[in-house]
mmCIF file of C-alpha atoms and ligand atoms in Angstrom:
data_model
loop_
_atom_site.group_PDB
_atom_site.id
_atom_site.type_symbol
_atom_site.label_atom_id
_atom_site.label_comp_id
_atom_site.label_asym_id
_atom_site.label_seq_id
_atom_site.Cartn_x
_atom_site.Cartn_y
_atom_site.Cartn_z
ATOM 1 C CA MET O 1 -6.545 -20.942 17.522
ATOM 2 C CA LYS O 2 -6.538 -22.889 14.179
ATOM 3 C CA LYS O 3 -3.806 -23.171 12.263
ATOM 4 C CA VAL O 4 -4.004 -22.642 8.636
ATOM 5 C CA LYS O 5 -2.426 -23.768 5.457
ATOM 6 C CA VAL O 6 -1.594 -20.116 3.848
ATOM 7 C CA ALA O 7 -0.208 -19.510 0.005
ATOM 8 C CA VAL O 8 1.860 -16.492 -1.174
ATOM 9 C CA VAL O 9 1.259 -15.953 -4.997
ATOM 10 C CA GLY O 10 4.031 -13.638 -5.958
ATOM 11 C CA ALA O 11 6.407 -14.797 -3.177
ATOM 12 C CA THR O 12 9.647 -14.112 -5.143
ATOM 13 C CA GLY O 13 8.519 -10.276 -4.972
ATOM 14 C CA ALA O 14 8.845 -7.718 -3.018
ATOM 15 C CA VAL O 15 5.389 -7.370 -1.581
ATOM 16 C CA GLY O 16 5.625 -11.711 -1.563
ATOM 17 C CA GLU O 17 8.629 -12.036 0.210
ATOM 18 C CA GLU O 18 7.432 -9.370 3.112
ATOM 19 C CA ILE O 19 4.305 -11.001 3.443
ATOM 20 C CA ILE O 20 6.173 -14.473 4.208
ATOM 21 C CA ASP O 21 8.609 -12.221 6.697
ATOM 22 C CA LEU O 22 5.728 -10.817 8.367
ATOM 23 C CA LEU O 23 3.627 -13.978 8.608
ATOM 24 C CA ILE O 24 6.755 -15.681 10.432
ATOM 25 C CA THR O 25 7.394 -12.586 12.556
ATOM 26 C CA ARG O 26 4.274 -11.850 13.627
ATOM 27 C CA ARG O 27 3.540 -15.673 14.521
ATOM 28 C CA PHE O 28 0.780 -15.607 12.213
ATOM 29 C CA PRO O 29 -0.837 -19.545 13.092
ATOM 30 C CA PHE O 30 0.195 -21.066 9.879
ATOM 31 C CA LEU O 31 0.769 -24.878 9.540
ATOM 32 C CA GLU O 32 2.801 -24.698 6.494
ATOM 33 C CA ILE O 33 3.564 -21.709 3.676
ATOM 34 C CA VAL O 34 3.338 -22.609 0.142
ATOM 35 C CA ALA O 35 5.598 -19.896 -1.861
ATOM 36 C CA LEU O 36 3.863 -19.476 -5.559
ATOM 37 C CA ALA O 37 5.285 -17.338 -8.732
ATOM 38 C CA SER O 38 5.387 -17.773 -12.253
ATOM 39 C CA LYS O 39 7.270 -20.610 -14.277
ATOM 40 C CA ARG O 40 10.360 -19.101 -14.431
ATOM 41 C CA SER O 41 10.840 -19.597 -10.553
ATOM 42 C CA ALA O 42 9.402 -22.858 -10.328
ATOM 43 C CA GLY O 43 12.525 -24.955 -8.418
ATOM 44 C CA LYS O 44 14.222 -21.768 -6.923
ATOM 45 C CA ILE O 45 14.691 -21.640 -3.047
ATOM 46 C CA LEU O 46 13.753 -18.677 -0.837
ATOM 47 C CA ARG O 47 15.167 -18.191 2.619
ATOM 48 C CA ILE O 48 13.372 -16.173 4.577
ATOM 49 C CA LYS O 49 14.239 -15.939 8.280
ATOM 50 C CA GLU O 50 15.152 -19.551 9.530
ATOM 51 C CA HIS O 51 12.910 -20.844 7.030
ATOM 52 C CA GLU O 52 13.364 -22.539 3.151
ATOM 53 C CA PHE O 53 10.684 -22.503 0.708
ATOM 54 C CA THR O 54 10.740 -24.584 -2.772
ATOM 55 C CA VAL O 55 8.985 -21.910 -4.969
ATOM 56 C CA LYS O 56 6.213 -23.765 -6.991
ATOM 57 C CA GLU O 57 4.112 -22.506 -10.034
ATOM 58 C CA ALA O 58 1.046 -20.906 -9.486
ATOM 59 C CA THR O 59 -1.400 -22.652 -11.212
ATOM 60 C CA PRO O 60 -5.244 -23.656 -10.324
ATOM 61 C CA ASP O 61 -4.317 -26.881 -8.505
ATOM 62 C CA ALA O 62 -1.742 -25.409 -6.409
ATOM 63 C CA PHE O 63 -4.466 -24.124 -4.139
ATOM 64 C CA GLU O 64 -5.750 -27.566 -3.173
ATOM 65 C CA GLY O 65 -5.949 -27.560 0.653
ATOM 66 C CA ILE O 66 -4.857 -23.805 0.973
ATOM 67 C CA ASP O 67 -7.089 -21.899 3.492
ATOM 68 C CA ILE O 68 -5.825 -18.616 2.998
ATOM 69 C CA ALA O 69 -4.148 -17.081 -0.241
ATOM 70 C CA PHE O 70 -2.433 -14.153 -0.501
ATOM 71 C CA PHE O 71 -2.121 -12.877 -4.038
ATOM 72 C CA CYS O 72 0.592 -10.512 -4.984
ATOM 73 C CA ALA O 73 1.634 -10.946 -8.230
ATOM 74 C CA GLY O 74 0.027 -8.244 -10.410
ATOM 75 C CA GLY O 75 -3.809 -7.979 -11.483
ATOM 76 C CA SER O 76 -3.470 -10.408 -14.095
ATOM 77 C CA VAL O 77 -2.397 -13.184 -12.063
ATOM 78 C CA SER O 78 -5.262 -12.651 -9.242
ATOM 79 C CA LYS O 79 -7.784 -12.132 -12.378
ATOM 80 C CA ALA O 80 -6.700 -15.692 -13.659
ATOM 81 C CA LEU O 81 -6.368 -17.599 -10.254
ATOM 82 C CA ALA O 82 -7.959 -16.172 -7.333
ATOM 83 C CA HIS O 83 -11.706 -17.455 -8.567
ATOM 84 C CA GLU O 84 -9.904 -20.851 -8.922
ATOM 85 C CA ALA O 85 -8.578 -20.503 -5.290
ATOM 86 C CA VAL O 86 -11.825 -19.716 -4.074
ATOM 87 C CA LYS O 87 -13.433 -22.665 -5.569
ATOM 88 C CA LYS O 88 -11.054 -24.875 -4.066
ATOM 89 C CA GLY O 89 -11.990 -23.423 -0.698
ATOM 90 C CA ALA O 90 -9.139 -20.760 0.080
ATOM 91 C CA LEU O 91 -9.846 -17.184 1.611
ATOM 92 C CA VAL O 92 -8.288 -14.452 -0.800
ATOM 93 C CA ILE O 93 -6.493 -11.520 0.218
ATOM 94 C CA ASP O 94 -5.606 -9.557 -3.099
ATOM 95 C CA ASN O 95 -2.884 -7.222 -3.018
ATOM 96 C CA THR O 96 -4.019 -5.795 -6.948
ATOM 97 C CA SER O 97 -6.424 -3.928 -8.060
ATOM 98 C CA ALA O 98 -8.154 -6.399 -10.308
ATOM 99 C CA PHE O 99 -10.905 -6.670 -7.736
ATOM 100 C CA ARG O 100 -10.827 -3.282 -5.533
ATOM 101 C CA MET O 101 -13.719 -1.657 -7.459
ATOM 102 C CA GLU O 102 -16.267 -4.475 -7.623
ATOM 103 C CA PRO O 103 -19.654 -4.117 -5.768
ATOM 104 C CA ASP O 104 -19.338 -7.614 -4.054
ATOM 105 C CA VAL O 105 -15.284 -7.246 -2.816
ATOM 106 C CA PRO O 106 -14.517 -5.436 0.355
ATOM 107 C CA LEU O 107 -11.645 -3.197 0.413
ATOM 108 C CA VAL O 108 -10.086 -2.737 3.504
ATOM 109 C CA VAL O 109 -7.792 -1.105 5.748
ATOM 110 C CA PRO O 110 -8.411 -2.593 9.212
ATOM 111 C CA GLU O 111 -7.973 0.645 11.095
ATOM 112 C CA VAL O 112 -10.334 2.406 8.675
ATOM 113 C CA ASN O 113 -13.418 0.184 7.807
ATOM 114 C CA PRO O 114 -12.928 -3.270 9.630
ATOM 115 C CA GLU O 115 -16.782 -3.662 9.487
ATOM 116 C CA ASP O 116 -16.608 -4.405 5.758
ATOM 117 C CA LEU O 117 -14.880 -7.469 6.373
ATOM 118 C CA LYS O 118 -18.061 -9.077 7.275
ATOM 119 C CA TRP O 119 -19.751 -9.472 4.047
ATOM 120 C CA HIS O 120 -16.813 -10.707 2.115
ATOM 121 C CA GLN O 121 -17.788 -13.504 -0.160
ATOM 122 C CA GLY O 122 -14.021 -15.432 -0.716
ATOM 123 C CA ILE O 123 -12.169 -12.462 -1.831
ATOM 124 C CA ILE O 124 -11.083 -9.379 -0.195
ATOM 125 C CA ALA O 125 -8.789 -6.272 -1.752
ATOM 126 C CA ASN O 126 -6.319 -4.882 -0.170
ATOM 127 C CA PRO O 127 -6.086 -1.119 -1.677
ATOM 128 C CA ASN O 128 -3.472 0.441 -3.488
ATOM 129 C CA CYS O 129 -0.366 1.395 -1.076
ATOM 130 C CA SER O 130 -0.673 5.166 -1.600
ATOM 131 C CA THR O 131 -4.360 5.192 -0.745
ATOM 132 C CA ILE O 132 -3.677 2.958 2.416
ATOM 133 C CA ILE O 133 -0.841 5.352 3.492
ATOM 134 C CA MET O 134 -2.998 8.489 3.316
ATOM 135 C CA LEU O 135 -6.407 6.698 4.986
ATOM 136 C CA VAL O 136 -4.705 5.642 7.867
ATOM 137 C CA ALA O 137 -3.940 8.959 8.718
ATOM 138 C CA LEU O 138 -7.089 10.801 7.000
ATOM 139 C CA ALA O 139 -9.525 8.181 8.877
ATOM 140 C CA PRO O 140 -9.417 9.884 12.420
ATOM 141 C CA LEU O 141 -10.215 13.288 10.703
ATOM 142 C CA GLU O 142 -13.043 11.914 9.042
ATOM 143 C CA LYS O 143 -14.336 10.535 11.971
ATOM 144 C CA HIS O 144 -13.822 13.695 14.373
ATOM 145 C CA PHE O 145 -14.209 16.615 12.014
ATOM 146 C CA GLY O 146 -15.513 15.243 8.735
ATOM 147 C CA LEU O 147 -13.533 15.559 5.576
ATOM 148 C CA GLU O 148 -14.580 18.110 3.136
ATOM 149 C CA ARG O 149 -12.353 17.701 0.643
ATOM 150 C CA ILE O 150 -8.490 16.422 0.248
ATOM 151 C CA ILE O 151 -5.752 17.504 -1.889
ATOM 152 C CA VAL O 152 -2.735 15.038 -2.564
ATOM 153 C CA SER O 153 0.712 14.996 -3.856
ATOM 154 C CA THR O 154 2.749 11.782 -3.274
ATOM 155 C CA TYR O 155 6.473 11.022 -3.200
ATOM 156 C CA GLN O 156 6.593 7.687 -4.446
ATOM 157 C CA ALA O 157 9.388 5.329 -3.602
ATOM 158 C CA VAL O 158 10.699 3.278 -6.596
ATOM 159 C CA SER O 159 10.173 0.014 -5.041
ATOM 160 C CA GLY O 160 6.226 0.849 -5.760
ATOM 161 C CA ALA O 161 7.732 -0.502 -9.224
ATOM 162 C CA GLY O 162 8.691 -3.758 -7.479
ATOM 163 C CA VAL O 163 12.081 -5.407 -7.111
ATOM 164 C CA LYS O 164 12.800 -3.902 -11.141
ATOM 165 C CA GLY O 165 12.230 -0.718 -9.580
ATOM 166 C CA ILE O 166 15.013 -0.894 -6.725
ATOM 167 C CA GLU O 167 17.321 -2.484 -9.564
ATOM 168 C CA GLU O 168 16.623 0.650 -12.010
ATOM 169 C CA LEU O 169 17.457 3.322 -9.397
ATOM 170 C CA LYS O 170 20.810 1.400 -8.079
ATOM 171 C CA ASN O 171 22.064 0.684 -11.675
ATOM 172 C CA GLU O 172 21.594 4.334 -12.492
ATOM 173 C CA VAL O 173 23.278 5.614 -9.378
ATOM 174 C CA ASN O 174 26.542 3.205 -9.955
ATOM 175 C CA ASN O 175 26.476 4.323 -13.755
ATOM 176 C CA LEU O 176 25.039 7.424 -15.182
ATOM 177 C CA ASP O 177 25.144 6.349 -18.620
ATOM 178 C CA TYR O 178 22.829 3.265 -17.924
ATOM 179 C CA THR O 179 19.583 3.299 -20.394
ATOM 180 C CA PRO O 180 16.511 3.322 -18.080
ATOM 181 C CA LYS O 181 13.994 0.414 -18.782
ATOM 182 C CA VAL O 182 11.656 0.317 -16.154
ATOM 183 C CA LEU O 183 10.384 3.845 -15.036
ATOM 184 C CA PRO O 184 7.747 5.370 -15.572
ATOM 185 C CA VAL O 185 6.070 2.219 -16.928
ATOM 186 C CA ALA O 186 7.949 -0.696 -18.224
ATOM 187 C CA SER O 187 5.096 -1.572 -20.789
ATOM 188 C CA LEU O 188 5.280 2.390 -22.311
ATOM 189 C CA PRO O 189 7.974 3.084 -24.876
ATOM 190 C CA LYS O 190 9.480 6.193 -23.258
ATOM 191 C CA HIS O 191 11.737 5.478 -20.186
ATOM 192 C CA TYR O 192 13.273 8.203 -17.984
ATOM 193 C CA PRO O 193 16.417 8.202 -15.157
ATOM 194 C CA ILE O 194 14.929 8.487 -11.947
ATOM 195 C CA ALA O 195 18.303 8.931 -10.245
ATOM 196 C CA TYR O 196 18.557 12.457 -9.368
ATOM 197 C CA ASN O 197 15.099 13.091 -10.970
ATOM 198 C CA LEU O 198 11.394 13.250 -10.383
ATOM 199 C CA ILE O 199 8.884 11.751 -12.670
ATOM 200 C CA PRO O 200 5.391 13.242 -12.488
ATOM 201 C CA GLN O 201 3.872 9.671 -13.622
ATOM 202 C CA ILE O 202 2.761 6.675 -11.996
ATOM 203 C CA ASP O 203 0.759 4.154 -14.318
ATOM 204 C CA VAL O 204 -0.528 5.323 -17.367
ATOM 205 C CA PHE O 205 -2.484 8.329 -18.316
ATOM 206 C CA ASP O 206 -6.382 8.377 -18.862
ATOM 207 C CA ALA O 207 -8.344 10.375 -21.224
ATOM 208 C CA ASP O 208 -8.978 13.121 -18.551
ATOM 209 C CA GLY O 209 -5.335 13.558 -18.044
ATOM 210 C CA TYR O 210 -4.788 12.077 -14.519
ATOM 211 C CA THR O 211 -3.225 8.965 -14.522
ATOM 212 C CA LYS O 212 -4.376 5.215 -13.324
ATOM 213 C CA GLU O 213 -2.599 5.689 -9.412
ATOM 214 C CA GLU O 214 -4.316 9.183 -9.068
ATOM 215 C CA TRP O 215 -7.796 7.685 -9.753
ATOM 216 C CA LYS O 216 -6.950 4.767 -7.471
ATOM 217 C CA MET O 217 -6.444 7.099 -4.900
ATOM 218 C CA VAL O 218 -9.894 8.867 -5.649
ATOM 219 C CA LYS O 219 -11.912 5.767 -6.069
ATOM 220 C CA GLU O 220 -10.473 3.504 -3.082
ATOM 221 C CA THR O 221 -10.848 6.527 -0.875
ATOM 222 C CA GLN O 222 -14.075 6.942 -1.780
ATOM 223 C CA LYS O 223 -15.228 3.156 -1.220
ATOM 224 C CA MET O 224 -13.498 2.456 1.827
ATOM 225 C CA LEU O 225 -14.937 5.960 3.459
ATOM 226 C CA HIS O 226 -18.697 5.113 2.160
ATOM 227 C CA ARG O 227 -18.497 8.833 0.697
ATOM 228 C CA PRO O 228 -18.852 8.291 -3.183
ATOM 229 C CA ASN O 229 -19.174 12.190 -3.923
ATOM 230 C CA LEU O 230 -16.165 12.886 -1.184
ATOM 231 C CA GLY O 231 -13.819 15.510 -3.362
ATOM 232 C CA ILE O 232 -10.435 14.471 -3.940
ATOM 233 C CA THR O 233 -7.758 15.515 -6.119
ATOM 234 C CA ALA O 234 -4.398 13.393 -6.865
ATOM 235 C CA THR O 235 -0.787 14.285 -8.333
ATOM 236 C CA THR O 236 1.438 11.126 -7.896
ATOM 237 C CA VAL O 237 5.273 11.670 -8.628
ATOM 238 C CA ARG O 238 8.008 8.792 -8.364
ATOM 239 C CA VAL O 239 11.037 10.196 -6.636
ATOM 240 C CA PRO O 240 14.480 8.375 -6.170
ATOM 241 C CA VAL O 241 13.985 7.425 -2.775
ATOM 242 C CA LYS O 242 14.197 3.414 -2.137
ATOM 243 C CA ARG O 243 11.467 2.579 0.024
ATOM 244 C CA CYS O 244 8.423 4.148 1.990
ATOM 245 C CA HIS O 245 5.722 6.620 0.019
ATOM 246 C CA SER O 246 5.574 10.400 1.208
ATOM 247 C CA GLU O 247 2.418 12.216 0.612
ATOM 248 C CA SER O 248 1.824 16.247 0.935
ATOM 249 C CA ILE O 249 -1.770 16.289 2.131
ATOM 250 C CA TYR O 250 -4.057 19.598 2.435
ATOM 251 C CA VAL O 251 -7.573 18.722 3.462
ATOM 252 C CA GLU O 252 -10.727 20.878 4.688
ATOM 253 C CA LEU O 253 -12.435 19.700 7.363
ATOM 254 C CA GLN O 254 -16.414 20.124 8.065
ATOM 255 C CA LYS O 255 -15.727 21.292 11.624
ATOM 256 C CA ASP O 256 -13.671 23.916 13.465
ATOM 257 C CA PHE O 257 -10.640 22.481 14.663
ATOM 258 C CA THR O 258 -7.496 23.444 16.724
ATOM 259 C CA ILE O 259 -3.878 21.781 15.821
ATOM 260 C CA GLU O 260 -3.541 20.913 19.073
ATOM 261 C CA HIS O 261 -6.795 18.923 18.816
ATOM 262 C CA ILE O 262 -5.866 17.146 15.506
ATOM 263 C CA LYS O 263 -2.820 16.031 17.010
ATOM 264 C CA GLU O 264 -4.493 14.390 20.010
ATOM 265 C CA VAL O 265 -7.162 12.758 17.713
ATOM 266 C CA LEU O 266 -3.905 11.321 15.376
ATOM 267 C CA ALA O 267 -1.714 10.527 18.094
ATOM 268 C CA SER O 268 -4.320 8.127 19.964
ATOM 269 C CA ALA O 269 -5.190 7.079 16.372
ATOM 270 C CA PRO O 270 -4.645 3.030 15.643
ATOM 271 C CA GLY O 271 -1.445 2.857 13.475
ATOM 272 C CA VAL O 272 -0.556 6.415 13.492
ATOM 273 C CA ILE O 273 2.458 7.892 14.978
ATOM 274 C CA VAL O 274 2.549 11.640 15.181
ATOM 275 C CA MET O 275 6.249 12.853 14.561
ATOM 276 C CA ASP O 276 5.914 16.645 14.451
ATOM 277 C CA GLU O 277 8.285 18.931 16.480
ATOM 278 C CA PRO O 278 9.663 21.348 13.897
ATOM 279 C CA GLU O 279 11.517 23.321 16.801
ATOM 280 C CA ASN O 280 13.907 20.350 16.956
ATOM 281 C CA GLN O 281 13.659 19.390 13.432
ATOM 282 C CA ILE O 282 11.891 16.437 13.902
ATOM 283 C CA TYR O 283 8.989 14.936 11.063
ATOM 284 C CA PRO O 284 8.787 11.956 9.162
ATOM 285 C CA MET O 285 11.712 10.927 6.348
ATOM 286 C CA PRO O 286 11.670 7.844 4.165
ATOM 287 C CA LEU O 287 14.903 6.777 4.796
ATOM 288 C CA GLU O 288 14.466 6.568 8.457
ATOM 289 C CA LEU O 289 11.206 4.693 8.678
ATOM 290 C CA GLU O 290 11.960 1.656 6.271
ATOM 291 C CA LYS O 291 10.227 -1.419 7.974
ATOM 292 C CA LYS O 292 8.213 0.577 9.980
ATOM 293 C CA ASP O 293 4.532 -0.880 10.835
ATOM 294 C CA GLU O 294 3.195 2.630 11.527
ATOM 295 C CA VAL O 295 1.964 5.982 8.842
ATOM 296 C CA PHE O 296 3.907 8.947 10.732
ATOM 297 C CA VAL O 297 2.728 12.195 10.467
ATOM 298 C CA GLY O 298 4.342 15.792 10.854
ATOM 299 C CA ARG O 299 4.426 19.279 9.882
ATOM 300 C CA LEU O 300 0.631 19.838 11.022
ATOM 301 C CA ARG O 301 -0.256 23.057 10.395
ATOM 302 C CA GLY O 302 -3.461 25.648 9.597
ATOM 303 C CA ASP O 303 -3.934 26.847 6.529
ATOM 304 C CA LEU O 304 -3.789 30.620 7.364
ATOM 305 C CA TYR O 305 -6.266 31.407 4.741
ATOM 306 C CA CYS O 306 -8.792 28.923 5.487
ATOM 307 C CA LYS O 307 -9.973 28.367 8.861
ATOM 308 C CA ARG O 308 -10.961 24.459 8.014
ATOM 309 C CA GLY O 309 -7.756 23.670 6.152
ATOM 310 C CA VAL O 310 -4.917 21.797 6.997
ATOM 311 C CA ASN O 311 -1.899 20.643 6.150
ATOM 312 C CA LEU O 312 -0.078 17.280 6.838
ATOM 313 C CA TRP O 313 3.307 15.372 5.779
ATOM 314 C CA VAL O 314 2.525 11.565 6.080
ATOM 315 C CA VAL O 315 5.505 8.878 5.426
ATOM 316 C CA GLY O 316 4.723 4.828 5.469
ATOM 317 C CA ASP O 317 6.548 2.099 4.183
ATOM 318 C CA GLN O 318 4.407 1.021 1.141
ATOM 319 C CA ILE O 319 5.695 -2.389 0.976
ATOM 320 C CA ARG O 320 4.776 -3.096 4.806
ATOM 321 C CA LYS O 321 1.848 -0.929 5.606
ATOM 322 C CA GLY O 322 0.978 0.057 2.232
ATOM 323 C CA ALA O 323 0.644 -3.642 1.059
ATOM 324 C CA ALA O 324 2.217 -6.507 3.005
ATOM 325 C CA LEU O 325 1.399 -5.769 6.332
ATOM 326 C CA ASN O 326 -2.203 -4.503 5.600
ATOM 327 C CA ALA O 327 -2.978 -7.706 4.200
ATOM 328 C CA VAL O 328 -1.706 -10.004 7.271
ATOM 329 C CA GLN O 329 -3.475 -8.128 9.471
ATOM 330 C CA ILE O 330 -6.827 -8.741 7.375
ATOM 331 C CA GLY O 331 -5.822 -12.802 7.805
ATOM 332 C CA GLU O 332 -5.446 -12.106 11.418
ATOM 333 C CA ARG O 333 -8.593 -10.276 11.954
ATOM 334 C CA LEU O 334 -10.458 -12.965 10.198
ATOM 335 C CA LEU O 335 -8.931 -15.521 12.085
ATOM 336 C CA SER O 336 -9.745 -14.080 15.221
ATOM 337 C CA ASP O 337 -13.185 -13.262 14.413
HETATM 338 P P1 NAP P 401 7.765 -7.649 -8.035
HETATM 339 O O1 NAP P 401 8.641 -7.404 -6.979
HETATM 340 O O2 NAP P 401 7.722 -7.113 -9.538
HETATM 341 O O3 NAP P 401 7.321 -8.963 -7.751
HETATM 342 C C1 NAP P 401 6.244 -9.466 -8.788
HETATM 343 C C2 NAP P 401 5.885 -11.250 -8.087
HETATM 344 O O4 NAP P 401 4.849 -11.570 -9.295
HETATM 345 C C3 NAP P 401 6.991 -12.030 -8.559
HETATM 346 O O5 NAP P 401 7.044 -13.165 -7.473
HETATM 347 C C4 NAP P 401 6.628 -12.921 -9.604
HETATM 348 O O6 NAP P 401 7.421 -14.355 -9.781
HETATM 349 C C5 NAP P 401 5.181 -13.083 -9.838
HETATM 350 N N1 NAP P 401 4.632 -13.104 -10.803
HETATM 351 C C6 NAP P 401 4.968 -12.675 -12.271
HETATM 352 N N2 NAP P 401 4.021 -13.128 -13.196
HETATM 353 C C7 NAP P 401 3.673 -14.112 -12.661
HETATM 354 C C8 NAP P 401 2.613 -15.028 -13.435
HETATM 355 N N3 NAP P 401 2.080 -15.289 -14.704
HETATM 356 N N4 NAP P 401 2.442 -16.355 -12.485
HETATM 357 C C9 NAP P 401 2.779 -16.031 -10.989
HETATM 358 N N5 NAP P 401 3.340 -15.320 -10.457
HETATM 359 C C10 NAP P 401 3.886 -14.176 -11.395
HETATM 360 O O7 NAP P 401 6.287 -6.879 -7.702
HETATM 361 P P2 NAP P 401 6.113 -6.519 -6.119
HETATM 362 O O8 NAP P 401 6.368 -5.174 -5.885
HETATM 363 O O9 NAP P 401 5.921 -7.323 -5.377
HETATM 364 O O10 NAP P 401 4.161 -6.286 -6.393
HETATM 365 C C11 NAP P 401 3.347 -7.436 -6.799
HETATM 366 C C12 NAP P 401 1.896 -6.484 -7.024
HETATM 367 O O11 NAP P 401 1.625 -5.974 -5.453
HETATM 368 C C13 NAP P 401 1.929 -5.590 -7.459
HETATM 369 O O12 NAP P 401 1.477 -5.703 -9.140
HETATM 370 C C14 NAP P 401 0.505 -4.926 -7.307
HETATM 371 O O13 NAP P 401 -0.554 -5.351 -7.367
HETATM 372 C C15 NAP P 401 0.793 -5.062 -5.652
HETATM 373 N N6 NAP P 401 1.266 -3.920 -4.822
HETATM 374 C C16 NAP P 401 2.513 -3.632 -5.031
HETATM 375 C C17 NAP P 401 3.067 -2.762 -4.313
HETATM 376 C C18 NAP P 401 4.695 -2.209 -4.093
HETATM 377 O O14 NAP P 401 4.816 -1.298 -3.370
HETATM 378 N N7 NAP P 401 5.390 -2.756 -4.970
HETATM 379 C C19 NAP P 401 2.114 -1.783 -2.928
HETATM 380 C C20 NAP P 401 0.827 -2.438 -3.239
HETATM 381 C C21 NAP P 401 0.586 -3.265 -3.972
HETATM 382 P P3 NAP P 401 8.653 -14.160 -10.318
HETATM 383 O O15 NAP P 401 9.637 -14.085 -9.869
HETATM 384 O O16 NAP P 401 8.065 -16.005 -10.944
HETATM 385 O O17 NAP P 401 8.530 -13.666 -12.124
HETATM 386 O O1 3JN P 402 3.863 2.578 -8.136
HETATM 387 C C1 3JN P 402 3.662 2.114 -6.911
HETATM 388 O O2 3JN P 402 3.973 2.828 -6.320
HETATM 389 C C2 3JN P 402 2.584 1.308 -6.424
HETATM 390 C C3 3JN P 402 2.529 0.396 -7.501
HETATM 391 C C4 3JN P 402 1.142 -0.246 -7.170
HETATM 392 C C5 3JN P 402 0.556 -1.294 -8.553
HETATM 393 C C6 3JN P 402 1.311 -1.701 -9.401
HETATM 394 C C7 3JN P 402 1.270 -2.516 -10.442
HETATM 395 C C8 3JN P 402 0.442 -2.981 -10.152
HETATM 396 C C9 3JN P 402 -0.501 -1.942 -8.501
HETATM 397 C C10 3JN P 402 -1.612 -1.406 -7.311
HETATM 398 O O3 3JN P 402 -1.408 -2.190 -6.023
HETATM 399 O O4 3JN P 402 -2.411 -0.839 -7.535
HETATM 400 C C11 3JN P 402 -0.924 -2.646 -9.690
HETATM 401 C C12 3JN P 402 -2.206 -2.997 -9.516
HETATM 402 O O5 3JN P 402 -2.379 -4.112 -8.810
HETATM 403 O O6 3JN P 402 -2.917 -2.615 -10.422
#
């Protein structure tokens, strides 16, 4: 396979570091990895696995000679630099929301809609982490039974707010008088403690009372399943967990089913592991699923009052499959095609 020159924009962050780790451990065919971040980090040495990287500032010139650029430095950086990278000949795999809803940008989870990779025009968007985790579990149900509607509540780890989110939880656990500065949204005036708490706000509110994170789950799901009118309602909540997002998902299906059949469908679906043995108290939990590639599904049970309703409890590492791994898998597919 042809070897490629790769750039990671946001290399010093939670997602960027995970991308580099995966490129190395999955033997992505790279000639070189160029670690890019803000001016603040230029010159810093990053040590990941047995490799050392000197961080450079992300500027348009930094993409000279780059074949694939992974962007994970926030939407404004993607908006400022992704098109510059494409102009210089790079294929961009973007982890931010900057282009996800653009009609000419495919939004892809390889287990869900790999066919959409074909029509990219230089930029491919990686969905939001909560959407990825939900869809890896629900796409097989859409295929076999059809989804009628989705009601989802998330339990999102602090690392969803990046390195600063992890630091905030650690600081609060170590010192109950610590004044929160990051959660729920660093740029808003009010901050609340996350240690020993839950915060029912992820990202800013829209006029209709939903948060942007909740809207991302709705709109991105409709785009990837090619079902612009699919009914979805989401409630997203920050919880004092370091890593892995959990989701309580209720779906109504279009066909009759048995729980055994749903289990079989999920057990044979790519990227899904069924972890569902209530008799042995076995179900997915974030603490034990850190750094796992798959999405785990448990607590499967039918709605006793609605014959086509089913409940699922889904957990996935949002830095890995919810962001870095999904992006690297997109790169792997493009190279193998
Ligand atoms: P993070 O830990 O806060 O890291 C942010 C990264 O962006 C750092 O490398 C930072 O570099 C870089 N950066 C900031 N401003 C920059 C600038 N002006 N130019 C170049 N680089 C700049 O955040 P994260 O959790 O890795 O998330 C990064 C992005 O990934 C998010 O904004 C989101 O769009 C996406 N994402 C995150 C998650 C998640 O679970 N965390 C999941 C899905 C998607 P410095 O060190 O130089 O500041
Ligand atoms: O908060 C979380 O748990 C996930 C955060 C995702 C995120 C954070 C900042 C900016 C995103 C995203 O991936 O949707 C963005 C963004 O790119 O808009």
